[in-house]
Amino acid sequence: MPEEIVYYITKYGYLAIFVLVFLQETGIPNPIPNELLLIFSGYLSYKGFLSFPIVIITALAADYIGTNILYFLFYNTGSYIFQNKPKWIPLSSGMIERLSAKITQGGQLGIFIFRLTPFTRGYTSVITGLIQVKPKVFLPIAFLSALIWSTIYVLIGYLLGPSWNLISLNIENFKLLTLGLFVMVICIVIMVCYFRKRKTIRTNTAS
């Protein structure tokens, strides 16, 4: 964990959490991923420096506002971007098409899953804006995914509080472990939804 990040969070508390999460959700990179930021914030709530519910509310607000700024920016400029593809967008035309196809095929569940998955969260907001997913569809999904995402990572930090010193010494391995666990959960959700869909199709076919 970079010392300057630790300093700003411990000194400015919720304001630092809000700013760091907000910036990354609008596409501005941070020295550390938001996931690790929230885990550390959860640890601080375990130590009593921060309030657990307020940390979650702060992260939720920062995520939701930042995500919607990114979404509406591309929602309102989607047609221009598809026609001109500005160089400042870090996505190739091929990648945009592939992500658009995956999100379109997955529907609302696909958007929800991609919004929960590290490294694709911001791209999902961009793509859903580009392909003109309606606000009435995206906004509830963005809120629910932000709530679940922030709660999970803050809770992880809180529960791992007693073992924090050991974890901080092996932070790189911890990053991989956290990512692996999250990917596993997402895979389980996808499989459950897939088999439910197949069962529904079979039932409708039989009737």
Short mmCIF file of C-alpha atoms in Angstrom, two decimals:
data_model
loop_
_atom_site.label_atom_id
_atom_site.label_comp_id
_atom_site.label_asym_id
_atom_site.label_seq_id
_atom_site.Cartn_x
_atom_site.Cartn_y
_atom_site.Cartn_z
CA MET A 1 0.00 0.00 0.00
CA PRO A 2 1.63 3.33 -1.06
CA GLU A 3 2.47 5.43 1.99
CA GLU A 4 0.98 8.61 0.49
CA ILE A 5 -2.37 6.86 0.00
CA VAL A 6 -2.33 5.62 3.59
CA TYR A 7 -1.52 9.17 4.71
CA TYR A 8 -4.36 10.81 2.78
CA ILE A 9 -6.95 8.24 3.85
CA THR A 10 -6.00 8.38 7.51
CA LYS A 11 -5.86 12.19 7.45
CA TYR A 12 -8.84 13.10 5.26
CA GLY A 13 -10.95 9.98 5.80
CA TYR A 14 -14.22 9.88 3.84
CA LEU A 15 -13.23 12.78 1.60
CA ALA A 16 -10.11 10.94 0.43
CA ILE A 17 -12.13 7.76 -0.18
CA PHE A 18 -14.75 9.66 -2.17
CA VAL A 19 -12.21 11.52 -4.33
CA LEU A 20 -10.07 8.46 -5.09
CA VAL A 21 -13.03 6.21 -5.95
CA PHE A 22 -14.72 8.97 -7.95
CA LEU A 23 -11.62 9.73 -10.03
CA GLN A 24 -11.02 6.11 -10.93
CA GLU A 25 -14.66 5.56 -11.84
CA THR A 26 -14.47 8.50 -14.26
CA GLY A 27 -11.46 6.92 -15.94
CA ILE A 28 -8.62 8.70 -14.12
CA PRO A 29 -6.14 6.08 -12.82
CA ASN A 30 -5.17 5.91 -9.15
CA PRO A 31 -1.92 4.64 -7.60
CA ILE A 32 -3.90 1.65 -6.27
CA PRO A 33 -7.06 -0.10 -7.49
CA ASN A 34 -10.30 0.95 -5.87
CA GLU A 35 -10.74 -2.59 -4.60
CA LEU A 36 -7.61 -2.36 -2.44
CA LEU A 37 -8.57 1.15 -1.38
CA LEU A 38 -11.89 -0.10 -0.04
CA ILE A 39 -10.31 -3.11 1.64
CA PHE A 40 -7.94 -0.77 3.48
CA SER A 41 -10.87 1.49 4.37
CA GLY A 42 -12.68 -1.55 5.76
CA TYR A 43 -9.63 -2.28 7.88
CA LEU A 44 -9.69 1.30 9.21
CA SER A 45 -13.35 0.84 10.13
CA TYR A 46 -12.37 -2.32 12.00
CA LYS A 47 -9.76 -0.31 13.91
CA GLY A 48 -12.38 2.31 14.77
CA PHE A 49 -10.90 5.16 12.73
CA LEU A 50 -13.84 5.18 10.30
CA SER A 51 -17.50 4.20 10.45
CA PHE A 52 -18.27 1.01 8.51
CA PRO A 53 -21.67 2.17 7.14
CA ILE A 54 -20.37 5.64 6.21
CA VAL A 55 -17.42 4.12 4.32
CA ILE A 56 -19.87 2.07 2.25
CA ILE A 57 -22.15 5.07 1.64
CA THR A 58 -19.15 7.19 0.62
CA ALA A 59 -17.85 4.56 -1.79
CA LEU A 60 -21.35 3.96 -3.17
CA ALA A 61 -21.90 7.68 -3.83
CA ALA A 62 -18.47 8.14 -5.44
CA ASP A 63 -18.88 5.05 -7.62
CA TYR A 64 -22.42 5.86 -8.70
CA ILE A 65 -21.75 9.51 -9.52
CA GLY A 66 -18.47 8.77 -11.32
CA THR A 67 -19.99 5.89 -13.27
CA ASN A 68 -22.95 7.98 -14.40
CA ILE A 69 -20.72 10.83 -15.56
CA LEU A 70 -18.78 8.37 -17.71
CA TYR A 71 -21.97 6.70 -18.95
CA PHE A 72 -23.80 9.91 -19.90
CA LEU A 73 -20.68 11.34 -21.54
CA PHE A 74 -20.53 8.43 -23.96
CA TYR A 75 -24.32 8.10 -24.17
CA ASN A 76 -24.56 11.63 -25.56
CA THR A 77 -21.53 11.34 -27.85
CA GLY A 78 -21.90 7.72 -28.96
CA SER A 79 -22.84 8.35 -32.58
CA TYR A 80 -19.97 10.82 -33.06
CA ILE A 81 -17.45 8.41 -31.50
CA PHE A 82 -18.55 5.49 -33.66
CA GLN A 83 -18.13 7.62 -36.76
CA ASN A 84 -14.84 9.32 -35.87
CA LYS A 85 -13.16 7.16 -33.15
CA PRO A 86 -11.04 9.83 -31.39
CA LYS A 87 -7.46 8.74 -30.62
CA TRP A 88 -7.81 9.57 -26.90
CA ILE A 89 -10.22 6.68 -26.33
CA PRO A 90 -8.12 3.71 -25.10
CA LEU A 91 -10.31 1.19 -26.92
CA SER A 92 -9.82 -0.08 -30.44
CA SER A 93 -12.82 -0.33 -32.75
CA GLY A 94 -12.52 -4.12 -32.61
CA MET A 95 -12.55 -4.14 -28.80
CA ILE A 96 -15.57 -1.84 -28.74
CA GLU A 97 -17.42 -4.19 -31.09
CA ARG A 98 -16.50 -7.30 -29.07
CA LEU A 99 -17.48 -5.76 -25.72
CA SER A 100 -20.67 -4.38 -27.25
CA ALA A 101 -21.60 -7.85 -28.52
CA LYS A 102 -20.95 -9.49 -25.13
CA ILE A 103 -22.92 -6.88 -23.21
CA THR A 104 -25.76 -6.94 -25.73
CA GLN A 105 -25.98 -10.75 -25.65
CA GLY A 106 -25.90 -10.80 -21.85
CA GLY A 107 -28.60 -8.15 -21.55
CA GLN A 108 -29.16 -6.60 -18.13
CA LEU A 109 -27.47 -9.54 -16.39
CA GLY A 110 -24.40 -9.05 -18.58
CA ILE A 111 -24.18 -5.37 -17.64
CA PHE A 112 -24.57 -6.26 -13.98
CA ILE A 113 -21.83 -8.91 -14.06
CA PHE A 114 -19.37 -6.73 -15.98
CA ARG A 115 -20.03 -3.88 -13.54
CA LEU A 116 -19.02 -6.16 -10.67
CA THR A 117 -15.90 -7.50 -12.36
CA PRO A 118 -12.55 -5.76 -11.71
CA PHE A 119 -10.89 -4.19 -14.77
CA THR A 120 -14.14 -4.15 -16.80
CA ARG A 121 -16.24 -1.87 -14.58
CA GLY A 122 -15.26 1.39 -16.22
CA TYR A 123 -15.31 -0.09 -19.70
CA THR A 124 -18.86 -1.31 -19.08
CA SER A 125 -20.04 2.24 -18.38
CA VAL A 126 -18.34 3.41 -21.57
CA ILE A 127 -19.77 0.64 -23.75
CA THR A 128 -23.31 0.85 -22.37
CA GLY A 129 -23.24 4.56 -23.16
CA LEU A 130 -21.86 3.99 -26.64
CA ILE A 131 -24.47 1.39 -27.57
CA GLN A 132 -27.24 3.61 -26.17
CA VAL A 133 -28.49 1.43 -23.35
CA LYS A 134 -31.36 3.46 -21.93
CA PRO A 135 -30.82 5.29 -18.60
CA LYS A 136 -33.88 3.57 -17.09
CA VAL A 137 -32.07 0.26 -17.65
CA PHE A 138 -28.51 1.27 -16.76
CA LEU A 139 -29.05 3.49 -13.70
CA PRO A 140 -30.70 0.87 -11.44
CA ILE A 141 -28.06 -1.69 -12.45
CA ALA A 142 -25.28 0.83 -11.77
CA PHE A 143 -26.69 1.58 -8.33
CA LEU A 144 -27.15 -2.06 -7.32
CA SER A 145 -23.72 -3.10 -8.60
CA ALA A 146 -22.07 -0.13 -6.85
CA LEU A 147 -23.78 -1.08 -3.57
CA ILE A 148 -22.75 -4.73 -3.80
CA TRP A 149 -19.22 -3.94 -5.00
CA SER A 150 -18.48 -1.40 -2.27
CA THR A 151 -20.04 -3.51 0.48
CA ILE A 152 -18.09 -6.64 -0.47
CA TYR A 153 -14.67 -5.01 -0.46
CA VAL A 154 -15.20 -2.89 2.65
CA LEU A 155 -16.50 -6.01 4.42
CA ILE A 156 -13.42 -7.98 3.33
CA GLY A 157 -11.15 -5.36 4.88
CA TYR A 158 -13.23 -5.32 8.07
CA LEU A 159 -13.24 -9.10 8.47
CA LEU A 160 -9.53 -9.37 7.74
CA GLY A 161 -8.68 -6.67 10.27
CA PRO A 162 -7.12 -9.04 12.84
CA SER A 163 -4.77 -10.42 10.16
CA TRP A 164 -3.95 -7.13 8.46
CA ASN A 165 -0.24 -7.07 9.32
CA LEU A 166 0.27 -10.48 7.74
CA ILE A 167 -1.75 -9.53 4.67
CA SER A 168 0.09 -6.23 4.16
CA LEU A 169 3.39 -8.11 3.98
CA ASN A 170 2.04 -10.27 1.15
CA ILE A 171 -0.08 -7.67 -0.63
CA GLU A 172 0.69 -8.89 -4.17
CA ASN A 173 -0.46 -12.43 -3.36
CA PHE A 174 -3.48 -10.96 -1.61
CA LYS A 175 -4.42 -9.01 -4.75
CA LEU A 176 -4.39 -12.21 -6.79
CA LEU A 177 -6.34 -14.10 -4.14
CA THR A 178 -9.01 -11.40 -3.92
CA LEU A 179 -9.34 -11.22 -7.69
CA GLY A 180 -9.53 -15.01 -7.92
CA LEU A 181 -12.28 -15.23 -5.32
CA PHE A 182 -14.28 -12.50 -7.02
CA VAL A 183 -13.94 -14.14 -10.45
CA MET A 184 -15.04 -17.44 -8.93
CA VAL A 185 -18.17 -15.82 -7.49
CA ILE A 186 -18.97 -14.22 -10.85
CA CYS A 187 -18.52 -17.58 -12.63
CA ILE A 188 -20.90 -19.24 -10.18
CA VAL A 189 -23.51 -16.52 -10.77
CA ILE A 190 -23.17 -16.92 -14.53
CA MET A 191 -23.53 -20.71 -14.33
CA VAL A 192 -26.61 -20.48 -12.10
CA CYS A 193 -28.26 -17.98 -14.44
CA TYR A 194 -27.32 -20.07 -17.48
CA PHE A 195 -28.86 -23.26 -16.12
CA ARG A 196 -31.96 -21.40 -14.96
CA LYS A 197 -32.36 -19.98 -18.45
CA ARG A 198 -31.97 -23.43 -20.00
CA LYS A 199 -34.54 -24.84 -17.60
CA THR A 200 -36.98 -22.05 -18.50
CA ILE A 201 -36.45 -22.67 -22.23
CA ARG A 202 -37.04 -26.41 -21.79
CA THR A 203 -40.21 -25.77 -19.78
CA ASN A 204 -41.56 -23.38 -22.41
CA THR A 205 -40.69 -25.83 -25.21
CA ALA A 206 -42.39 -28.71 -23.43
CA SER A 207 -45.55 -26.69 -22.88
#
